[in-house]
PDB file of C-alpha atoms in Angstrom:
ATOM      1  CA  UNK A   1     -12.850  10.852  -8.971  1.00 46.00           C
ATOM      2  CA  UNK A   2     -13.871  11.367 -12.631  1.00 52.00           C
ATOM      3  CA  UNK A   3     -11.422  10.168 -14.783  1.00 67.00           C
ATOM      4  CA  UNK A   4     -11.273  12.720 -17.991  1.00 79.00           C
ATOM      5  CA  UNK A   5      -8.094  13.685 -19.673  1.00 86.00           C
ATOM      6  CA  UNK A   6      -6.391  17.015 -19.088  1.00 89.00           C
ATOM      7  CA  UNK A   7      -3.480  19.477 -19.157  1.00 94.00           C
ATOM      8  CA  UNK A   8      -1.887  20.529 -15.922  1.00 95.00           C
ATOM      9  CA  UNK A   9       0.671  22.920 -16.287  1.00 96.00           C
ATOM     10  CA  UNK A  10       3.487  23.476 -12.826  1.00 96.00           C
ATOM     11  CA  UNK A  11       5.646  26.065 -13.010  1.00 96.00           C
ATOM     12  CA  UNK A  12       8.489  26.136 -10.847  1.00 96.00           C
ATOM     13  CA  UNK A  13       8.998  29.362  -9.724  1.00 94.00           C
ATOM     14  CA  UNK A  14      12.816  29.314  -7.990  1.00 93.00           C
ATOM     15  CA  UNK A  15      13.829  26.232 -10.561  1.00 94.00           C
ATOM     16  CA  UNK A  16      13.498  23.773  -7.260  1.00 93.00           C
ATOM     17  CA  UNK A  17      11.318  20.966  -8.086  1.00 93.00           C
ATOM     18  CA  UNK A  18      11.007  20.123  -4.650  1.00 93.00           C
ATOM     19  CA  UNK A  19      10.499  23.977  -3.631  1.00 95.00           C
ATOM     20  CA  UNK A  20       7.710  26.184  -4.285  1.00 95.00           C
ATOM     21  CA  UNK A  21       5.453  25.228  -7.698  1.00 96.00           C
ATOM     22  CA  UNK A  22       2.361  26.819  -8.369  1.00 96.00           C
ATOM     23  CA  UNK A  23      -0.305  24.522 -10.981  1.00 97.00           C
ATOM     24  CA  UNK A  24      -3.222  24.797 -12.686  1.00 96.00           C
ATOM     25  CA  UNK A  25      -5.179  22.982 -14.987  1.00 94.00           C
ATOM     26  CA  UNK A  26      -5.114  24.934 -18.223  1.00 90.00           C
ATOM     27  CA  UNK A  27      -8.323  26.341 -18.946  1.00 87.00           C
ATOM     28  CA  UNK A  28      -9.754  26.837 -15.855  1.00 90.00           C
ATOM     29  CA  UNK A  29      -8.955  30.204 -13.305  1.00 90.00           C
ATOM     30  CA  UNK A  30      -8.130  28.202  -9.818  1.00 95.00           C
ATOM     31  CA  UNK A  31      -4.377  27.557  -9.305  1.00 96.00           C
ATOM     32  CA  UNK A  32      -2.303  25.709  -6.550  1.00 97.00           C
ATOM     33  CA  UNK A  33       0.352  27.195  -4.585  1.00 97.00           C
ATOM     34  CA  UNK A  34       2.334  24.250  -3.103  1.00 97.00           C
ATOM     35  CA  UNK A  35       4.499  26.051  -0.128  1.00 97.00           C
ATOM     36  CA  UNK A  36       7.427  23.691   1.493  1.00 96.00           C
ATOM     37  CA  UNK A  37       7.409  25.040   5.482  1.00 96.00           C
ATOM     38  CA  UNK A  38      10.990  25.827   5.275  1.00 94.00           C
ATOM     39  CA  UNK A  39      10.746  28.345   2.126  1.00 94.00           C
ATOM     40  CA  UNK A  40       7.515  30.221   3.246  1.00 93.00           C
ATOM     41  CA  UNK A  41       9.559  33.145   4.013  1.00 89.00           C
ATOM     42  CA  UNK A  42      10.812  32.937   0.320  1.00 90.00           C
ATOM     43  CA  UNK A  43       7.217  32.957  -0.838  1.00 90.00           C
ATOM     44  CA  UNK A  44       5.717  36.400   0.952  1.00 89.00           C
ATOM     45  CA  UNK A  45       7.258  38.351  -2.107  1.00 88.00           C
ATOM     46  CA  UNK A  46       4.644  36.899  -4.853  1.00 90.00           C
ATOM     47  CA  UNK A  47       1.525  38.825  -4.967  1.00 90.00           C
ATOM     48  CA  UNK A  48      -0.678  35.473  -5.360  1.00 90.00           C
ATOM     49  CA  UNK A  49      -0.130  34.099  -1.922  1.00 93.00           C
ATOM     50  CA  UNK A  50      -1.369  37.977  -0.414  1.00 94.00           C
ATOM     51  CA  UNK A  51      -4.932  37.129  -2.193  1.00 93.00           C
ATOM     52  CA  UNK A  52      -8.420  35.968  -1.190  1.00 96.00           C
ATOM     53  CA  UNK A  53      -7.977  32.078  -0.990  1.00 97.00           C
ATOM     54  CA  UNK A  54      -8.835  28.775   0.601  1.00 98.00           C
ATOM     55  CA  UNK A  55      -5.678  26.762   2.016  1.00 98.00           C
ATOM     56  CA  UNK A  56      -4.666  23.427   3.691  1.00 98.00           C
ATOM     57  CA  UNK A  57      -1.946  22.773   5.749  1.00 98.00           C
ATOM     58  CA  UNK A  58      -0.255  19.242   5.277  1.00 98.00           C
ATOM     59  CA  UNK A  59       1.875  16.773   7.619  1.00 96.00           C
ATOM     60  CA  UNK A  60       2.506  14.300  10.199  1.00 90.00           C
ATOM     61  CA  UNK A  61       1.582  14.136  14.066  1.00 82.00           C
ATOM     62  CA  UNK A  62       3.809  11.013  15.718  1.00 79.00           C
ATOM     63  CA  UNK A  63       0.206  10.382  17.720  1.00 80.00           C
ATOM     64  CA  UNK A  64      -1.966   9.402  14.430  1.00 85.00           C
ATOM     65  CA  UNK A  65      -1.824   6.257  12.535  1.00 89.00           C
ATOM     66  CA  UNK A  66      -3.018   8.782   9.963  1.00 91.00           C
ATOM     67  CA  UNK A  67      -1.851  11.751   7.846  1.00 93.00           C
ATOM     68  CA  UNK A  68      -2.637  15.179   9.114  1.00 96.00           C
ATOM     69  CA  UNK A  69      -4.744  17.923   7.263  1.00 97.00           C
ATOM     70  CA  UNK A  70      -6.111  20.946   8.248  1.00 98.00           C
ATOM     71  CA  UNK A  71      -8.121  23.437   5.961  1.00 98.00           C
ATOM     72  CA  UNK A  72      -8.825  26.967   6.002  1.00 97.00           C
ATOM     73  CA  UNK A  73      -9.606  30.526   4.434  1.00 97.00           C
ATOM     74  CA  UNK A  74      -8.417  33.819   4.716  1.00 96.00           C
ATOM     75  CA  UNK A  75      -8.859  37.280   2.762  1.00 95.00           C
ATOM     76  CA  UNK A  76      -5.059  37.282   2.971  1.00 95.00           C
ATOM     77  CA  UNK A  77      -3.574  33.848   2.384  1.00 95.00           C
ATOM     78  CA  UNK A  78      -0.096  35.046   3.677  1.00 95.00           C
ATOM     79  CA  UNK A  79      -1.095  36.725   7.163  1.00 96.00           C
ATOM     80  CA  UNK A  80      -3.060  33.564   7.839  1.00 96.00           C
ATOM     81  CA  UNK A  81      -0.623  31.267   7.206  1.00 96.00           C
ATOM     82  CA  UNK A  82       2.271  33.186   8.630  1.00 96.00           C
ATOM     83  CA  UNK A  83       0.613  32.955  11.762  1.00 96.00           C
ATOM     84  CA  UNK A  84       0.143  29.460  11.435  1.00 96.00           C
ATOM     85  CA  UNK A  85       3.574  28.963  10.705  1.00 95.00           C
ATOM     86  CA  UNK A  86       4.078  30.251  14.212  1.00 94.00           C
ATOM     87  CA  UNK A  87       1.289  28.428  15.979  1.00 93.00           C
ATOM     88  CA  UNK A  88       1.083  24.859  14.915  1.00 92.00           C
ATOM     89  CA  UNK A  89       4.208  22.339  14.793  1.00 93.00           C
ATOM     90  CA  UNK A  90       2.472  19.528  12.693  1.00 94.00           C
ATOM     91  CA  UNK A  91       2.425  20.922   8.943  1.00 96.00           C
ATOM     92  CA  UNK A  92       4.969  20.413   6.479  1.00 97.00           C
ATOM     93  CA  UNK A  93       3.697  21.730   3.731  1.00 97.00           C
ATOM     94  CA  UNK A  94       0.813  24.297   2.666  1.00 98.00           C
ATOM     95  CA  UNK A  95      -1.303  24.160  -0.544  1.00 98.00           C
ATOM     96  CA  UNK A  96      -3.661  27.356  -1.346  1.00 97.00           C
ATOM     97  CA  UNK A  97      -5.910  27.767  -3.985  1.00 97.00           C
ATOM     98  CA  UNK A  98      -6.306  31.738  -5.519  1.00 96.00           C
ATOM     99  CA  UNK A  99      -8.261  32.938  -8.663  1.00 93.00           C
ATOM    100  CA  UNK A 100      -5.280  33.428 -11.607  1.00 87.00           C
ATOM    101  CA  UNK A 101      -7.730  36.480 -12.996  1.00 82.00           C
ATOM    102  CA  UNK A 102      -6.961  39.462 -11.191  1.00 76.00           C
ATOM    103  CA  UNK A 103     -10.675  40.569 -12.455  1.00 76.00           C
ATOM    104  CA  UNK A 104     -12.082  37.782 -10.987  1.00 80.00           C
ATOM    105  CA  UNK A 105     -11.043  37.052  -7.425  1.00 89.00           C
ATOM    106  CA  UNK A 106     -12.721  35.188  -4.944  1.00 95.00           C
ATOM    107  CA  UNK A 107     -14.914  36.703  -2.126  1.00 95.00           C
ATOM    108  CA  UNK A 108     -14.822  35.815   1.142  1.00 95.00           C
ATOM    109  CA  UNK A 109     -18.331  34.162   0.949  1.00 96.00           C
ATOM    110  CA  UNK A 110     -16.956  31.973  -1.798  1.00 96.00           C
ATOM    111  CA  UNK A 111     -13.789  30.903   0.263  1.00 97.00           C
ATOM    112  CA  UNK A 112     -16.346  30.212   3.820  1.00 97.00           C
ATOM    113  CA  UNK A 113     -18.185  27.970   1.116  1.00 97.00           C
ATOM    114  CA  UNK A 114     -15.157  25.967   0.091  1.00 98.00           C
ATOM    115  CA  UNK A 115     -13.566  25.830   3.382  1.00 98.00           C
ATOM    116  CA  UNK A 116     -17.093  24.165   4.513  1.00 97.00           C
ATOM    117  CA  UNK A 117     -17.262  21.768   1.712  1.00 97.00           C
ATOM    118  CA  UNK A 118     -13.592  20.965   1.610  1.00 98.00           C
ATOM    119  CA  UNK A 119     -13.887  19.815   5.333  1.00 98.00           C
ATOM    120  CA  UNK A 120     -17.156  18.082   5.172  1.00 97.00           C
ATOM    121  CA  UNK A 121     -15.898  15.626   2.461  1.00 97.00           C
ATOM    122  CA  UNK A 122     -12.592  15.678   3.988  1.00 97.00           C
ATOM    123  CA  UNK A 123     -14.039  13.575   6.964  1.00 96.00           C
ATOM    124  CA  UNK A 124     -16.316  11.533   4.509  1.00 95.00           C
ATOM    125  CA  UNK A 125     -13.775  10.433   3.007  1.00 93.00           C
ATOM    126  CA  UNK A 126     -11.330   9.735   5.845  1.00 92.00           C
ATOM    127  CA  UNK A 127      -8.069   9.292   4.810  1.00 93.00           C
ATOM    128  CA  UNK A 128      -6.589  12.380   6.689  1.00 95.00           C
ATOM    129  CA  UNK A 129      -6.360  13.072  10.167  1.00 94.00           C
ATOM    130  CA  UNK A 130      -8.418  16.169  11.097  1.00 95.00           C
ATOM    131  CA  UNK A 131      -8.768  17.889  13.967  1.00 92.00           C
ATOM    132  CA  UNK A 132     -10.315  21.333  14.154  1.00 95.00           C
ATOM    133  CA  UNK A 133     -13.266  22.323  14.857  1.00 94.00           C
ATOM    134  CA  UNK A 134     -16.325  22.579  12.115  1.00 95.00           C
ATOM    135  CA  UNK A 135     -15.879  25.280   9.574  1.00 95.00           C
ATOM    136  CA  UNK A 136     -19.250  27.681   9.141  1.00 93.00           C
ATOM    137  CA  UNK A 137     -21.579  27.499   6.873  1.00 89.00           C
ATOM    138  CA  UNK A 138     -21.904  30.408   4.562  1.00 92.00           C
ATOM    139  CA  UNK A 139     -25.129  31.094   2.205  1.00 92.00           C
ATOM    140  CA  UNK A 140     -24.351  31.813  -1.830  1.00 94.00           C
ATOM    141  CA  UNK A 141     -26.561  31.983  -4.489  1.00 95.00           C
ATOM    142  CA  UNK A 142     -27.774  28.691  -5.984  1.00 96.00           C
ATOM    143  CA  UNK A 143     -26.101  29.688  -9.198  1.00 96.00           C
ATOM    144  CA  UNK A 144     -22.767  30.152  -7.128  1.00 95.00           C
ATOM    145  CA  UNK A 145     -22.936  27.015  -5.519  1.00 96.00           C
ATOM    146  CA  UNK A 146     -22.647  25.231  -8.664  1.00 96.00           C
ATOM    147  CA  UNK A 147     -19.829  27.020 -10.203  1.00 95.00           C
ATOM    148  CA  UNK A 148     -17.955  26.778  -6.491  1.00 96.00           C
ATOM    149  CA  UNK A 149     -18.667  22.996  -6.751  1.00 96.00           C
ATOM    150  CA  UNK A 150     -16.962  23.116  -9.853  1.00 95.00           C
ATOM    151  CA  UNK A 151     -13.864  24.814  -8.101  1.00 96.00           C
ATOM    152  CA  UNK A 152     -13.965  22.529  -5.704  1.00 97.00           C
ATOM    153  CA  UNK A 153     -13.681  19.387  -8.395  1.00 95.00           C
ATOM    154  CA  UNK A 154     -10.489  21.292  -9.909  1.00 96.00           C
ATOM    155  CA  UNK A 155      -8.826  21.917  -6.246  1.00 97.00           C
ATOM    156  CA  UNK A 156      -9.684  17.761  -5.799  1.00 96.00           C
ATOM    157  CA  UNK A 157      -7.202  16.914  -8.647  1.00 95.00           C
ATOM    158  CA  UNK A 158      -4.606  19.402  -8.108  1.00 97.00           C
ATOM    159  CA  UNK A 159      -4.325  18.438  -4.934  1.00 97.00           C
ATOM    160  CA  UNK A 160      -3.877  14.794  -6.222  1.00 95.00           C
ATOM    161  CA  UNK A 161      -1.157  15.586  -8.643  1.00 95.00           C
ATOM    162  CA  UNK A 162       0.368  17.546  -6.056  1.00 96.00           C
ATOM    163  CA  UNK A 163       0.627  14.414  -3.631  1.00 94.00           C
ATOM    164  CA  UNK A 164      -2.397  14.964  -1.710  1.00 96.00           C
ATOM    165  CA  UNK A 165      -4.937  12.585  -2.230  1.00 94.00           C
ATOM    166  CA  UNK A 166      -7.275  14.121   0.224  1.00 96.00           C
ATOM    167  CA  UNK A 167     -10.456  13.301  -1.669  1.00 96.00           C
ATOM    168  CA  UNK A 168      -9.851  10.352  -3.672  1.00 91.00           C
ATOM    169  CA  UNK A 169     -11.326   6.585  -2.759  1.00 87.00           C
ATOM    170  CA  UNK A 170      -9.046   5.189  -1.213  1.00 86.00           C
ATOM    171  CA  UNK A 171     -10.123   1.633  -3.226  1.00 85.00           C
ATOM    172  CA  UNK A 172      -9.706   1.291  -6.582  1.00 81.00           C
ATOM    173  CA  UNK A 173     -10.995  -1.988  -7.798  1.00 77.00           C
ATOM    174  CA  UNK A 174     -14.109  -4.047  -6.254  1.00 74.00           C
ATOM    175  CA  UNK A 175     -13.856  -6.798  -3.659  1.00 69.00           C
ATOM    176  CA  UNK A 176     -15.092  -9.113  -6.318  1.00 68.00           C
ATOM    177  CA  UNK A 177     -12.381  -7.846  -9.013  1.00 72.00           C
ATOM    178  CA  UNK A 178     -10.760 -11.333  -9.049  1.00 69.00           C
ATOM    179  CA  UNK A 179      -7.861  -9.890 -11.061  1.00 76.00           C
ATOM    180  CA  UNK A 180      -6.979  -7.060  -8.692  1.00 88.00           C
ATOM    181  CA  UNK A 181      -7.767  -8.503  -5.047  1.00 94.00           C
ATOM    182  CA  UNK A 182      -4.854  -9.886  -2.987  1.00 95.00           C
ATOM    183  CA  UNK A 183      -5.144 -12.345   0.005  1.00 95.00           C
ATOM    184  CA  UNK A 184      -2.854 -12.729   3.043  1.00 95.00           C
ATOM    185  CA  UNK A 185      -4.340 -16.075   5.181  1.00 91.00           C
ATOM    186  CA  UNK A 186      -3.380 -18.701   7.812  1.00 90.00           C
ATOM    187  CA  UNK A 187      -5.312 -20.632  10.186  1.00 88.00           C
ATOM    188  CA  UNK A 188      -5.810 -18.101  12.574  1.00 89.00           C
ATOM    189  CA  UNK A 189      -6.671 -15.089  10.185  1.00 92.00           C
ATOM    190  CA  UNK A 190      -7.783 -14.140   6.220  1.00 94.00           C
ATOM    191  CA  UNK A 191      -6.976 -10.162   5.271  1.00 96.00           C
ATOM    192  CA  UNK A 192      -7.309  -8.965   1.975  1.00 95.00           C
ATOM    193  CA  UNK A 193      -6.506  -6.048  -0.187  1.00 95.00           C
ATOM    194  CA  UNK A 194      -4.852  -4.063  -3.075  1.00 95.00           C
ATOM    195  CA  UNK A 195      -1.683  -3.047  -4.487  1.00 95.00           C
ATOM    196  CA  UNK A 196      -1.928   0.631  -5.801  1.00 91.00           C
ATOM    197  CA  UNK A 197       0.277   3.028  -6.250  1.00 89.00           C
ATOM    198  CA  UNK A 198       0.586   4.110  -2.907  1.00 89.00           C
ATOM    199  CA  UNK A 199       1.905   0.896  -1.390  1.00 92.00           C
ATOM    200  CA  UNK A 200      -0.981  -1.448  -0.362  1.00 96.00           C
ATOM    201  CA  UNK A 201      -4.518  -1.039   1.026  1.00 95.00           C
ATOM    202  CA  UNK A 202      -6.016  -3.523   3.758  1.00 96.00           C
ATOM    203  CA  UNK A 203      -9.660  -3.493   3.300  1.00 95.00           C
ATOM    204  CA  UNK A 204     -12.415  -3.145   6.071  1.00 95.00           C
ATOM    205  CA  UNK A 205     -13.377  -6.702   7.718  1.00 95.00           C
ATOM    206  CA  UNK A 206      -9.783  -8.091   7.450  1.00 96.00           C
ATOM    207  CA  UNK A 207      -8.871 -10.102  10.395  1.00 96.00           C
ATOM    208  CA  UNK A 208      -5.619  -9.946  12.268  1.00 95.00           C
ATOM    209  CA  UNK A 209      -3.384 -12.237  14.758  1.00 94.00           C
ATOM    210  CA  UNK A 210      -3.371 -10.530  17.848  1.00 93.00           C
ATOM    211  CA  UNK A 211      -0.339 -12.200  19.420  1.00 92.00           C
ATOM    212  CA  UNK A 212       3.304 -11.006  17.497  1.00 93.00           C
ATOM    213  CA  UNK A 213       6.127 -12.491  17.636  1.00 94.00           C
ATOM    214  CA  UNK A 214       9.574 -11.320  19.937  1.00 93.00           C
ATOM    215  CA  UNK A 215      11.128  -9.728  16.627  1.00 95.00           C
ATOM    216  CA  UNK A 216       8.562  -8.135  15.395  1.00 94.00           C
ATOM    217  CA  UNK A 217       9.537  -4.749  14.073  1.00 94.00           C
ATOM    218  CA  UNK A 218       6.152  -3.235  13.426  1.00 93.00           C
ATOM    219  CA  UNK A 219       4.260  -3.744  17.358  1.00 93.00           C
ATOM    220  CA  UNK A 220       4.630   0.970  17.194  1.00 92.00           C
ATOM    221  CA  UNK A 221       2.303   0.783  14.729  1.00 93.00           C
ATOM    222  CA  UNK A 222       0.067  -2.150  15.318  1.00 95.00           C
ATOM    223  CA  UNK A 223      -0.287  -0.698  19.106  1.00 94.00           C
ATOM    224  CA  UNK A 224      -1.075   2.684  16.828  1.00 93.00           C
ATOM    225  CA  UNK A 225      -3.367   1.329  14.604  1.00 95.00           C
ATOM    226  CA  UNK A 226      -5.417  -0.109  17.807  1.00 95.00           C
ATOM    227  CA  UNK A 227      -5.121   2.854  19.469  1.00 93.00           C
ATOM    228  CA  UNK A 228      -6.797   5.045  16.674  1.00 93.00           C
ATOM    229  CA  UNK A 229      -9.709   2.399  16.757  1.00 94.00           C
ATOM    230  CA  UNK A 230      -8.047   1.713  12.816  1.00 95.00           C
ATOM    231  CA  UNK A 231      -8.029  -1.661  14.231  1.00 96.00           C
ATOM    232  CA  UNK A 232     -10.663  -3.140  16.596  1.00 96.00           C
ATOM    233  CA  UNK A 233     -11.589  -6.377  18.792  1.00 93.00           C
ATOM    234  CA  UNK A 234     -14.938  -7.820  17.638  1.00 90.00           C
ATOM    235  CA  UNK A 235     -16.283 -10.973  18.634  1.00 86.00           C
ATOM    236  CA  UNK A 236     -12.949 -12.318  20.231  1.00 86.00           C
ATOM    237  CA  UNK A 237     -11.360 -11.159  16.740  1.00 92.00           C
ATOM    238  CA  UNK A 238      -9.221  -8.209  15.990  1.00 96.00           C
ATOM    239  CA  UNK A 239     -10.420  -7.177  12.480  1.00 96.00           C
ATOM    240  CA  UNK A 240      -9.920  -3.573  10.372  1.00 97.00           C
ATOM    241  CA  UNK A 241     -12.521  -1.036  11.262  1.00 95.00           C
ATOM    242  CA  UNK A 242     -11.865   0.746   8.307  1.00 94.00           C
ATOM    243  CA  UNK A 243      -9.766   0.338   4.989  1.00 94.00           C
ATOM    244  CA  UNK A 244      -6.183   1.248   5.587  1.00 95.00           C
ATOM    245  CA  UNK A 245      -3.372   2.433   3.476  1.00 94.00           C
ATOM    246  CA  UNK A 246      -0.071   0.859   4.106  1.00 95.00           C
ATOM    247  CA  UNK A 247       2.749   2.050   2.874  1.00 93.00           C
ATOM    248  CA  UNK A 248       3.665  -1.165   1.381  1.00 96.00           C
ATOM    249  CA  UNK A 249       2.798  -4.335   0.740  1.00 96.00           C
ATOM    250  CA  UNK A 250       5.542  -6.208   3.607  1.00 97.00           C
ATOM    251  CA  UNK A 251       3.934  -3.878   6.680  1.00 96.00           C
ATOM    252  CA  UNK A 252       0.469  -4.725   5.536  1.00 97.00           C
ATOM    253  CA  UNK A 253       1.689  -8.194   5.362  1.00 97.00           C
ATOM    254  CA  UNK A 254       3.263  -7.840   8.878  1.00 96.00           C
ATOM    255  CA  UNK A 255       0.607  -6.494  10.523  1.00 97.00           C
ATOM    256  CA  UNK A 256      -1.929  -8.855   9.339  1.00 97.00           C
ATOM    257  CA  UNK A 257       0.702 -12.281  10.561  1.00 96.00           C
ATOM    258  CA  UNK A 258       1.890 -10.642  13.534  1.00 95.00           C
ATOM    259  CA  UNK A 259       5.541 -11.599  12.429  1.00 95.00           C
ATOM    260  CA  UNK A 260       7.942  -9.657  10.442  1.00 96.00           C
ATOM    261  CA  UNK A 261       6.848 -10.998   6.211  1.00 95.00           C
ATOM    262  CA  UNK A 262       7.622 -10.242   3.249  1.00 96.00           C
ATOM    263  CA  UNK A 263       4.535  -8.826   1.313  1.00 96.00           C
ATOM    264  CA  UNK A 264       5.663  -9.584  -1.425  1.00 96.00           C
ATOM    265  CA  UNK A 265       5.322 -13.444  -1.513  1.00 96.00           C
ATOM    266  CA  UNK A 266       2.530 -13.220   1.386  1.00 96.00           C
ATOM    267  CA  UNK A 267      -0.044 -11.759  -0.621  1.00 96.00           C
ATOM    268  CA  UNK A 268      -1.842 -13.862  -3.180  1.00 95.00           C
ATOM    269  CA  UNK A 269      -4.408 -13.707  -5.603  1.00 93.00           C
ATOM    270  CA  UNK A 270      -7.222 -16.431  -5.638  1.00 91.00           C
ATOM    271  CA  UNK A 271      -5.156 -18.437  -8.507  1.00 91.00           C
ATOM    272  CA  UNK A 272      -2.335 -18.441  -5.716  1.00 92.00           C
ATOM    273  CA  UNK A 273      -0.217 -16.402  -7.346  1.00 93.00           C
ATOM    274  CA  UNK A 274       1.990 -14.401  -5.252  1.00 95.00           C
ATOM    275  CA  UNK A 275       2.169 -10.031  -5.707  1.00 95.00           C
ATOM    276  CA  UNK A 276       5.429 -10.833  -6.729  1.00 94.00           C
ATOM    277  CA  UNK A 277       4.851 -13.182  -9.851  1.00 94.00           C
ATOM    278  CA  UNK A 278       2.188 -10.884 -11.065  1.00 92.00           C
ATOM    279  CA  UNK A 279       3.919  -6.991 -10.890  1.00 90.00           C
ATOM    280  CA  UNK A 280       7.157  -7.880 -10.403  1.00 84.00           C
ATOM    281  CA  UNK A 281       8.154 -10.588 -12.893  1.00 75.00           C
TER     282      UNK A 281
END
């Protein structure tokens, strides 16, 4: 994601900070209405959420290793999602992008184009679980297409400051980034990663011991992790398929040794220094 300063102004609409906020970056006409599940009755009195708009539903399914997303459009943001708030168990929390220009609303073209897009490098970029079927592809103008591409760059970074990093790499430094790379290695296996601000990444190629030991805490998620192909068996090996956000640095740690570890002093940098010496001291 391009990194380029900016205002982003949240309003808090009921005073909650963990309730309903609605943001926008300051100078452009797209704004974010971040809906908690259990105050979307609340929300069907403000006139934004009964507009033209593109939406994604947020949460957790017990069965994926992964975050859930699903992504949508409707010519009435609050219908749509009030029947999905009936329909489908797994969200926790809706975000839907409006026009704040009453003069200047979105058509339902534009919203089909965005709900396509938003999908398409939703899956690219894998971090979410999705699981719907393809949205259709809608035809604009050529000079529409660029200024929805633009939208769709300002719904990528409020949905980031929101808590949704649905579109940002999941890596932020290089493998060869000496200064930023962690290591977690025995005999039997060598994982690496890095520490962000998320907890800690595993990246792609990392091996892992396959047997575990009687006390280990984490075999749910391991099992998990296999079953969602996360983690696969290659060449007598089980090794990461894919990069992999942990939630922190002791159950990447854990799953890599097989054994219940402490992250913390398990992952080193090439020097030998442990995670701890380095952020924590």
């Amino acid at each position: 994601m391009e990194i380029t300063p900016r205002t982003i102004q949240i309003f808090l609409p009921y005073g909650s900070p963990r309730g309903i906020k609605i943001a926008e970056i300051t100078n452009r006409t797209v704004q974010a209405i971040l809906i908690p599940r259990n105050e979307f009755n609340r929300v069907s009195e403000r006139h934004e959420i009964h507009n033209v708009g593109i939406y994604f539903l947020f949460g957790h399914n017990e069965e994926n290793s992964k975050p859930q997303v699903y992504i949508g459009e409707a010519e009435n943001c609050y219908k749509r999602l009030n029947n999905h708030n009936k329909e489908k168990d797994f969200w926790e929390v809706a975000i839907l992008f409006v026009t704040n220009n009453p003069q200047n609303q979105f058509t339902k073209s534009d919203v089909k184009y965005l709900e396509n897009l938003s999908y398409l490098k939703a899956v690219e970029n894998n971090r979410f679980y999705i699981n719907q079927t393809i949205p259709q592809q809608t035809f604009v103008p050529e000079w529409r297409k660029a200024d929805l591409e633009d939208i769709f760059n300002t719904i990528k970074i409020l949905l980031s400051t929101l808590g949704y990093p649905l579109y940002e790499s999941m890596r932020k430094v290089s493998e060869t980034d000496e200064d930023e790379v962690y290591f977690c290695s025995n005999n039997e296996v060598t994982a690496k990663g890095e520490y962000n601000e998320e907890g800690f990444i595993v990246f792609k190629g990392s091996s892992i011991r396959p047997q575990t030991t009687k006390a280990f805490k984490a075999k749910s998620k391991k099992d998990k992790l296999l079953e969602d192909k996360v983690i696969i068996e290659k060449e007598g090996k089980l090794i990461f398929n894919e990069d992999y956000q942990f939630t922190s640095p002791s159950l990447a740690a854990s799953i890599v040794l097989g054994r219940n570890q402490n992250g913390w002093i398990a992952w080193k940098n090439r020097e030998g220094k442990t995670l701890d010496e380095i952020k924590r001291q």
